[in-house]
Tab-separated table of C-alpha atoms in Angstrom:
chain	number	residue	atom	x	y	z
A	130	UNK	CA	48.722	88.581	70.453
A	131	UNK	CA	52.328	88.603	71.248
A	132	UNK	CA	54.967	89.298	68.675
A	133	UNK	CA	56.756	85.987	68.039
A	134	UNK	CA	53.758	84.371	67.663
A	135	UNK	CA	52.616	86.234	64.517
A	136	UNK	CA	54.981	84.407	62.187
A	137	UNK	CA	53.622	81.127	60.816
A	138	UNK	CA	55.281	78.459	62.791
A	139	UNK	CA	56.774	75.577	61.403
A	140	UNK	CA	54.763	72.880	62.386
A	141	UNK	CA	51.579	75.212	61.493
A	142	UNK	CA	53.420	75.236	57.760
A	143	UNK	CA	53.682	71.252	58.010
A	144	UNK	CA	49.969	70.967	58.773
A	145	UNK	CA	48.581	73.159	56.053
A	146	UNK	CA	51.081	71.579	53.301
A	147	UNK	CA	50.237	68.012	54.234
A	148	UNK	CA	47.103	69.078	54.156
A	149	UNK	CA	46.671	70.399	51.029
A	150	UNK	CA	45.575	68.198	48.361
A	151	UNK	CA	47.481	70.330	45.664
A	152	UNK	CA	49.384	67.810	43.097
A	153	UNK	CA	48.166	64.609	45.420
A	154	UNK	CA	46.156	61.935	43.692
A	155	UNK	CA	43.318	60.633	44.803
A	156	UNK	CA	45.227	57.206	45.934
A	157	UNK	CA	47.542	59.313	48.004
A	158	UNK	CA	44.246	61.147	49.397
A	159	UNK	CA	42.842	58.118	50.267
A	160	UNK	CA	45.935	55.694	50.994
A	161	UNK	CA	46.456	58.681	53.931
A	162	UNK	CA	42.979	58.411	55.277
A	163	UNK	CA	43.395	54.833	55.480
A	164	UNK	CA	46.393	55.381	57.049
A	165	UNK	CA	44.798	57.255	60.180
A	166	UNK	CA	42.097	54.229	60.340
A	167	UNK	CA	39.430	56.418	58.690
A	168	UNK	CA	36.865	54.582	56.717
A	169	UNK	CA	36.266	56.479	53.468
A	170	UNK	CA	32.882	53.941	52.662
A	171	UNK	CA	31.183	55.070	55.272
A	172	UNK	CA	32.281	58.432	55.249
A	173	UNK	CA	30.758	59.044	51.505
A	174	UNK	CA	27.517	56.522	52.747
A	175	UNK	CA	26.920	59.394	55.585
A	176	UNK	CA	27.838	62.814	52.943
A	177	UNK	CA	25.467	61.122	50.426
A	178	UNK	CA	22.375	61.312	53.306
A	179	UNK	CA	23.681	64.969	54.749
A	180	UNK	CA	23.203	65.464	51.442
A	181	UNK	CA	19.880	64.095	50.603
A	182	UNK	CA	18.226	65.506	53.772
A	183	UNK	CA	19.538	68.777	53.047
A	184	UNK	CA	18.144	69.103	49.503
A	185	UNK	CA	14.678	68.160	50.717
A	186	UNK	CA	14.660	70.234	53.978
A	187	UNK	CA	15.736	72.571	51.496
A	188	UNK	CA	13.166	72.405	48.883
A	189	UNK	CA	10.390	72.053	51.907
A	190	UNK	CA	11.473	74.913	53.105
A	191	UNK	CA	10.816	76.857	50.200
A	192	UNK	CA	7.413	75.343	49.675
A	193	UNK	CA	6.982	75.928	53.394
A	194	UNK	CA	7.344	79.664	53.144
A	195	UNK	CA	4.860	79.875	49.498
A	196	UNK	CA	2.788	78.493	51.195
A	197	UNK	CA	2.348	80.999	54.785
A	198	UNK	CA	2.633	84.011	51.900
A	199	UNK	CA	-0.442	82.234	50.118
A	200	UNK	CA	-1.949	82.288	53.856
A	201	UNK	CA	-1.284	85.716	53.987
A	202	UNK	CA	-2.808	86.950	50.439
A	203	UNK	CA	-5.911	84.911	51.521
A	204	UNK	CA	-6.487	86.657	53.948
A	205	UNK	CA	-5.445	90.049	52.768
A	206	UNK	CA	-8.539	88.879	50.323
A	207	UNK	CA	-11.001	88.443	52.675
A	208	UNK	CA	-10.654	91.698	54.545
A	209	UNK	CA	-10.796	93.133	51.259
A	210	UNK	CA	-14.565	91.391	50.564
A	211	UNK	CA	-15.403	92.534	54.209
A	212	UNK	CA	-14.867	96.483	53.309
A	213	UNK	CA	-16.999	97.967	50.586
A	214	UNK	CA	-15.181	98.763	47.260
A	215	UNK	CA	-16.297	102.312	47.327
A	216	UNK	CA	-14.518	102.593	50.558
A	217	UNK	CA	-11.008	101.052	49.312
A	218	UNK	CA	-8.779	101.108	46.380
A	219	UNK	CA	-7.927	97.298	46.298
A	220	UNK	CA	-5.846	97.920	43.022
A	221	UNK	CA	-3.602	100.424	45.742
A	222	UNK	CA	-3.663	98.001	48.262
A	223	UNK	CA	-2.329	95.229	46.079
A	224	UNK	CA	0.586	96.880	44.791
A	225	UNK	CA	1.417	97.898	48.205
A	226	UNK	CA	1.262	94.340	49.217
A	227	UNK	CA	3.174	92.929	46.720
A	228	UNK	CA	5.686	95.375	47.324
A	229	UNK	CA	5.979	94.759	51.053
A	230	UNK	CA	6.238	90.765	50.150
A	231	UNK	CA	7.845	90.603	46.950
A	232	UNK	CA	10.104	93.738	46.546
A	233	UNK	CA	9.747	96.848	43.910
A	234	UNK	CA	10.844	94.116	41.146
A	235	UNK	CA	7.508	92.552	41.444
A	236	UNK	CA	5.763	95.390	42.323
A	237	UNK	CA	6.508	97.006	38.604
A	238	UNK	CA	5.612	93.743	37.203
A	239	UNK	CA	2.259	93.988	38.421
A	240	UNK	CA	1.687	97.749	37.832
A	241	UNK	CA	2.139	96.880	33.861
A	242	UNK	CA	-0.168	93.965	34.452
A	243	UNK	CA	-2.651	96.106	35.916
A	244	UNK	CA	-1.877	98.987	33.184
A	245	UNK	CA	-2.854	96.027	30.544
A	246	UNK	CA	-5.780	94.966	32.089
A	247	UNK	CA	-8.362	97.115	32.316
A	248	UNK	CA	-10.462	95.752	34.685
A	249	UNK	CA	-9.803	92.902	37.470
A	250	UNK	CA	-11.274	89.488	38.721
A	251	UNK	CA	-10.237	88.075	41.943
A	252	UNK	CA	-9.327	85.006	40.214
A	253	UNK	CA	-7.204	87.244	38.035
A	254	UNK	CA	-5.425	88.449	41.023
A	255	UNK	CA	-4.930	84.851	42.343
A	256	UNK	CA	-3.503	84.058	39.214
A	257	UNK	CA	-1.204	86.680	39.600
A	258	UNK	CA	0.013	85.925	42.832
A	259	UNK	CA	0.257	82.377	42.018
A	260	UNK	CA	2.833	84.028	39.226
A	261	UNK	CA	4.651	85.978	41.330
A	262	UNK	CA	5.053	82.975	43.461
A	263	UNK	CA	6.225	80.719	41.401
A	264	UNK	CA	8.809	83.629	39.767
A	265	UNK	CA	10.273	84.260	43.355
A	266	UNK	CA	10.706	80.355	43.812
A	267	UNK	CA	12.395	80.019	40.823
A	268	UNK	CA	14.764	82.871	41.841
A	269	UNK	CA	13.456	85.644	39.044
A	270	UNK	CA	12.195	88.122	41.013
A	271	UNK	CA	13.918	88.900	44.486
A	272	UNK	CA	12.150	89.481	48.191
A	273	UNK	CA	12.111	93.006	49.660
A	274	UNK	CA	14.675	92.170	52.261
A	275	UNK	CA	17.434	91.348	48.701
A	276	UNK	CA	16.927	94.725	47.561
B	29	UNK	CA	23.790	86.222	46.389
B	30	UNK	CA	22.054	84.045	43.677
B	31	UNK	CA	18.993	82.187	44.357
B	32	UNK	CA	18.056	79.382	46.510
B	33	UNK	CA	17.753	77.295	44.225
B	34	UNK	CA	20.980	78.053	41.943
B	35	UNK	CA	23.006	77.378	45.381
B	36	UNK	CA	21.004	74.227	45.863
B	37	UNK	CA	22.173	73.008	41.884
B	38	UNK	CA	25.282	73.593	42.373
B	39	UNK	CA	25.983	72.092	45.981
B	40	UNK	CA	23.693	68.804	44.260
B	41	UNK	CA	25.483	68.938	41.850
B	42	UNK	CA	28.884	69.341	44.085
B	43	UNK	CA	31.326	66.038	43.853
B	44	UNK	CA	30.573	65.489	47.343
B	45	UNK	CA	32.789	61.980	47.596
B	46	UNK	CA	35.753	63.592	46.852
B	47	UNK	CA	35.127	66.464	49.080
B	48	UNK	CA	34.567	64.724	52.052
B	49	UNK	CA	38.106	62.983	51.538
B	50	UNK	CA	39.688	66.306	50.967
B	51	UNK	CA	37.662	67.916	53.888
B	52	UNK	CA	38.168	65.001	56.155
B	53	UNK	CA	41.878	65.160	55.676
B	54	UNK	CA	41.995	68.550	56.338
B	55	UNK	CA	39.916	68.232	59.660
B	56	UNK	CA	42.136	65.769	60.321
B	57	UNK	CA	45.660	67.298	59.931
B	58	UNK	CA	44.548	70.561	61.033
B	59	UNK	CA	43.094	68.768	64.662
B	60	UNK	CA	46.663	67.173	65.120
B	61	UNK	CA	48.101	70.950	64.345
B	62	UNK	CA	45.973	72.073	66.974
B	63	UNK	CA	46.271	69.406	69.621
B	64	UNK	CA	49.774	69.996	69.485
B	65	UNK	CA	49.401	73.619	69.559
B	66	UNK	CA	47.744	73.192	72.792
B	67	UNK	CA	49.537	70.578	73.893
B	68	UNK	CA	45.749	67.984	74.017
B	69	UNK	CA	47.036	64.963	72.772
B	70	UNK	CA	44.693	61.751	71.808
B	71	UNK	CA	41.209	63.153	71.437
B	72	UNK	CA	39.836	66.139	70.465
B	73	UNK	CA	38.229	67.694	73.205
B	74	UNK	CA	33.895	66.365	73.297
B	75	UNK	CA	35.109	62.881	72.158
B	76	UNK	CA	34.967	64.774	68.460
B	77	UNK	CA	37.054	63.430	65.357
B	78	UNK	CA	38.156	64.572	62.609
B	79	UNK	CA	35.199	62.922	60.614
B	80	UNK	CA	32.692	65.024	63.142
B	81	UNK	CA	34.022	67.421	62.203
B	82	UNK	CA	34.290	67.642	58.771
B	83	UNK	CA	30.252	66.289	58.385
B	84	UNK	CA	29.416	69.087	60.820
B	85	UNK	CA	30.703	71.683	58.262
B	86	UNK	CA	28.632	70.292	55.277
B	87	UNK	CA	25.940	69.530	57.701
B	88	UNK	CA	26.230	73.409	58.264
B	89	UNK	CA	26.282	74.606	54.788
B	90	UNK	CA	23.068	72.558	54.020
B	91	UNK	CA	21.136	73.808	57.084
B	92	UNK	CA	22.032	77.346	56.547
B	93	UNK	CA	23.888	77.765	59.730
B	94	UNK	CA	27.004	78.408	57.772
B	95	UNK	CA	25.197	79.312	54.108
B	96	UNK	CA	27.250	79.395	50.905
B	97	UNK	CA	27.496	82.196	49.044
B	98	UNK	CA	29.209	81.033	45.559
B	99	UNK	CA	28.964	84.465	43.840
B	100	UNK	CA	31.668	85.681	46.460
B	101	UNK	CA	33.543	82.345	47.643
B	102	UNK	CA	33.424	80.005	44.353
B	103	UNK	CA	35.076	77.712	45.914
B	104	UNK	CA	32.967	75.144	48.227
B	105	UNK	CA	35.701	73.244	49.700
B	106	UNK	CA	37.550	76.448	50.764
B	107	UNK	CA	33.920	77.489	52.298
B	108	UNK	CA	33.753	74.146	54.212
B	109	UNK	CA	37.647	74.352	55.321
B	110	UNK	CA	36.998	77.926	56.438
B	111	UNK	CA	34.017	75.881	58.884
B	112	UNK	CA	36.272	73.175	59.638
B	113	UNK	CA	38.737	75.993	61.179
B	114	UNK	CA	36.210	77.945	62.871
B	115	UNK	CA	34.706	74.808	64.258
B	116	UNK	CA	38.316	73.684	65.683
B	117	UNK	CA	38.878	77.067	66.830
B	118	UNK	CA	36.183	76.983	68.779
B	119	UNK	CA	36.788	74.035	70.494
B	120	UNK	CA	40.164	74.618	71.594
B	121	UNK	CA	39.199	77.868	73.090
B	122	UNK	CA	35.985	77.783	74.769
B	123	UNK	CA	36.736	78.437	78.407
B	124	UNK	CA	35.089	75.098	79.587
B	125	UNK	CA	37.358	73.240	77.532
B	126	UNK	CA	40.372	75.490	78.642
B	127	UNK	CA	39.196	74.730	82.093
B	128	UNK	CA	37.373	71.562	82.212
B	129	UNK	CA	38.158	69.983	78.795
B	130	UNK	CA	35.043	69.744	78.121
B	131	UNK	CA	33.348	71.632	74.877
B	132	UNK	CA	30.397	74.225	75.550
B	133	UNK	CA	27.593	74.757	72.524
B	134	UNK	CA	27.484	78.072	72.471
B	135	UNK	CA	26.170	80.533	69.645
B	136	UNK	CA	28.786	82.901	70.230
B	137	UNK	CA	30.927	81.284	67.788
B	138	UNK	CA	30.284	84.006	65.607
B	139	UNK	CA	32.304	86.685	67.363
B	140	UNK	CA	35.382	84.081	67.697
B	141	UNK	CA	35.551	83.007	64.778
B	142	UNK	CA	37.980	83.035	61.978
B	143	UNK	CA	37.748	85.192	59.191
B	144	UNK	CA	37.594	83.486	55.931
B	145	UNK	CA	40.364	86.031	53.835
B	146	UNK	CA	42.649	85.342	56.991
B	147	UNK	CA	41.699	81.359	55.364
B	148	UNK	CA	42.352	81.839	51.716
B	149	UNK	CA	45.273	84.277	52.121
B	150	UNK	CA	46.561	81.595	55.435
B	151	UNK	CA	47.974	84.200	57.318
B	152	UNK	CA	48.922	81.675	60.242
B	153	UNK	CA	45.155	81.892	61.170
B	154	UNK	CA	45.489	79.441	63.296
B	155	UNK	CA	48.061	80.977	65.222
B	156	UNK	CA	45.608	83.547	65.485
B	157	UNK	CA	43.129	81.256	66.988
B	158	UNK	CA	44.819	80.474	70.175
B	159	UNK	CA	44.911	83.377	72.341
B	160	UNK	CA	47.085	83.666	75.331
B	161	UNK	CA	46.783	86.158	78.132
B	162	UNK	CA	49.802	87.613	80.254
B	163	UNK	CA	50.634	86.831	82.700
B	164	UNK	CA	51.520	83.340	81.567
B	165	UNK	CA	51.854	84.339	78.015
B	166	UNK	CA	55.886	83.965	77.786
B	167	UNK	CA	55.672	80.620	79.466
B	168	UNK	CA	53.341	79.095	77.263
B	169	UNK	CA	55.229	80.516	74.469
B	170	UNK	CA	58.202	79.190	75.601
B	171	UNK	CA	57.029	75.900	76.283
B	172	UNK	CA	55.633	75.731	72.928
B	173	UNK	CA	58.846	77.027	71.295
B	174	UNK	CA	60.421	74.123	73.510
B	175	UNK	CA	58.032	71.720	71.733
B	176	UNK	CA	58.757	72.923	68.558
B	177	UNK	CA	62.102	72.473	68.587
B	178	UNK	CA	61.916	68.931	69.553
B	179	UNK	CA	59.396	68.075	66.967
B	180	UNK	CA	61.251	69.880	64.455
B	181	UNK	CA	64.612	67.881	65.519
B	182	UNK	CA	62.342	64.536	65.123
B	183	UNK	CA	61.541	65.482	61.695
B	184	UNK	CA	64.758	66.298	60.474
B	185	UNK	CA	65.776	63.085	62.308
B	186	UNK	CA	63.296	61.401	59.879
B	187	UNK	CA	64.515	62.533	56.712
B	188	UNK	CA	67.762	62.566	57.519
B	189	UNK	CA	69.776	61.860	54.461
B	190	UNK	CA	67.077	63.145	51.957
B	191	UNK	CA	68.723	66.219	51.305
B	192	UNK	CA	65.206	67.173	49.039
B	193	UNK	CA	63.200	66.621	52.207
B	194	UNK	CA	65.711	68.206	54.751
B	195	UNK	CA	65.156	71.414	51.982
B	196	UNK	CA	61.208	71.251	51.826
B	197	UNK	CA	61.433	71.493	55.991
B	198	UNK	CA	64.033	74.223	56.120
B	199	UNK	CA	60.829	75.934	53.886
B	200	UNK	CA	58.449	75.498	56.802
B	201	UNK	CA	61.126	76.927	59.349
B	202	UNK	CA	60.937	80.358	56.929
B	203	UNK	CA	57.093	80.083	57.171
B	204	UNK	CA	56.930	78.776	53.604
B	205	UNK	CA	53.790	75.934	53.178
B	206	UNK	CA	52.790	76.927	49.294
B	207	UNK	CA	53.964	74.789	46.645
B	208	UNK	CA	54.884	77.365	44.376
B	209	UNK	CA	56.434	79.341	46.749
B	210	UNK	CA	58.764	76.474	48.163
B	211	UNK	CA	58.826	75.905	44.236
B	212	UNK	CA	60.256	79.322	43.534
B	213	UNK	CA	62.466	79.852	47.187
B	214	UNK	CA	64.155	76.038	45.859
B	215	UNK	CA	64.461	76.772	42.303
B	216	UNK	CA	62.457	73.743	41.913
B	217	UNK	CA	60.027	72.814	39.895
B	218	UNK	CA	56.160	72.936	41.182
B	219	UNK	CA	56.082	69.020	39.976
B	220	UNK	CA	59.582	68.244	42.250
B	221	UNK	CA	57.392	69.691	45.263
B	222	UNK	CA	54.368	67.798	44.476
B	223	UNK	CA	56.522	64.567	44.579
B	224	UNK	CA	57.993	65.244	47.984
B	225	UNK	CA	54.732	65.934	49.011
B	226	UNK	CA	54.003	62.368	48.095
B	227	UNK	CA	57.313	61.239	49.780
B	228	UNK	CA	56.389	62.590	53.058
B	229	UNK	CA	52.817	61.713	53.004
B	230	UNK	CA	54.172	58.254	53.163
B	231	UNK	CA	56.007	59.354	56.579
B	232	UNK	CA	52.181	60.756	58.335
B	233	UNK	CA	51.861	57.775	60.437
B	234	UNK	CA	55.479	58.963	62.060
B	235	UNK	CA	55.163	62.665	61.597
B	236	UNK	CA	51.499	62.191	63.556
B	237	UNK	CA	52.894	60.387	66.333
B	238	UNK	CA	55.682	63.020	66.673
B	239	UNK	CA	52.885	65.162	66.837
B	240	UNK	CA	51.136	63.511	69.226
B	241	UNK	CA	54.304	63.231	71.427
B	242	UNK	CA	54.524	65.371	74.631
């Protein structure tokens, strides 16, 4: 970039102050849309549906992603029903799941609930998950990749 | 970053009327700034206006492509004017445009694209955004010096006899656009600049075509 063209220029000073809605009104905001032929109706009828179809692709997309990590702790259960107990610590292999998918947050949530517990149903693990689901959802606990 | 779904309360919860005026105005003075810059005049280059533009930003922030991050930029209309300028940037100076005036979708946007402190703090970012390359560099500054000072003369033309107004655009010629800045050079009150703000908004059908003059 040359030299003389680092200074702010005066027409570039004339754009950004009449653009600026500092100390306008929101007649004079309007009064100079309508002035360059824009139509402020239908410019607020198409925000309001960017709008709505963002905050549902939104929210689907959350629900979207519980769901493929319930997928994934389905299955994670029925490998664990396919190898003896004697031959795996599924109390281990939880935690180390739950720390891969849900970040060491979650992961020292469920080593107290497993301290509390003594012993461990599957539906008692579902439940769990289900928890930590609905925890990460609502923004309590954080993914791995946050940490 | 907060959570998903604090970001998604507060841009609900956003007034999003009254920042797609404020945005669309913005697009839209900025795009004449530009078009002059480059010396495009009518359209923006892809048949694009200002009101694209401005619902491709918030388009942007509610996709993702361009997420908000309120912990670090708290304000959402400065987030979707830092867009709007990356967006314009981008189509004044992809190569096809430069060459064919046409615009190219391209993902590299990323690596051209204005950084948002060089926004907030407007450090003539937009100057920033046109680059020129020697060996025609001095001619096209020239030329646009040339079109400056025409414009300029126009405008002072305009207000001639305001001696307020003739003030306010010897401001711009020091590089002055801030309120309280021109508030403090003038010994003016903020409220006096405000009002001549008003007084020349009046004048944007005339100060556009001047800047849609070749």
């Amino acid at each position: 970039m040359p030299k003389d063209m680092q200074k702010k220029e005066f027409m570039e000073c004339l754009s950004n102050f009449m653009s600026d809605p500092e100390g306008l009104t929101q007649e004079d905001l309007m009064a100079d849309l309508a002035e360059q032929k824009i139509d402020v109706n239908q410019l607020k009828i198409d925000v309001a549906q960017i709008v709505k179809r963002g905050s549902e692709e939104m929210r689907l997309g959350w629900k979207r992603r519980a769901k493929q990590r319930m997928g994934e702790i389905k299955k994670l259960f029925e490998i664990t029903k396919s190898i003896p107990d004697t031959a795996i610590n599924i109390k281990d292999k939880m935690g180390e799941f739950i720390k891969d998918n849900y970040g060491l947050g979650a992961f020292k949530l469920v080593e107290a609930y497993f301290r509390n517990k003594g012993t461990l149903s599957e539906q008692d693990i579902m439940s769990l998950l289900e928890d930590l689901e609905q925890l990460e959802s609502l923004g309590k606990i954080r993914p791995k990749k946050d940490l | 970053m907060p959570n998903n779904d604090d970001v998604l309360k507060l841009l609900e919860s956003a007034d999003w009327n009254n920042i797609i005026v404020q945005l669309t105005r913005y697009a839209s003075w900025h795009a004449s700034w530009y078009k002059w810059k480059t010396g495009g005049y009518g359209q923006l280059p892809g048949g694009m206006t200002p009101e694209d533009i401005a619902k491709n930003a918030i388009k942007k922030v509610w996709s993702g492509t361009r997420s908000w991050d309120p912990e670090k930029y708290p304000d959402l209309l400065i987030h979707l004017q830092w867009i709007v300028d990356s967006d314009l940037n981008h189509l004044f100076n992809s190569k096809e445009h430069l060459t064919t005036n046409r615009i190219i979708e391209s993902d590299e946007e990323e690596s051209k694209e204005l950084t948002y402190n060089n926004l907030i703090h407007n450090s003539s970012s937009l100057n920033e955004a046109i680059h020129y390359k020697t060996p025609e560099e001095d001619l096209i500054i020239q030329e646009i010096k040339g079109r400056e000072e025409k414009a300029q003369k126009e405008l002072y033309a305009m207000v001639k006899g305001d001696e307020d107004l003739e003030l306010l655009l010897s401001c711009f010629e020091e590089g002055i656009d801030k309120p309280e800045l021109i508030a403090k050079e003038m010994g003016w009150d903020v409220t006096k600049v405000y009002t001549l703000k008003r007084k020349l908004l009046r004048k944007a059908t005339a100060i556009m075509k001047i800047m849609e003059q070749d």
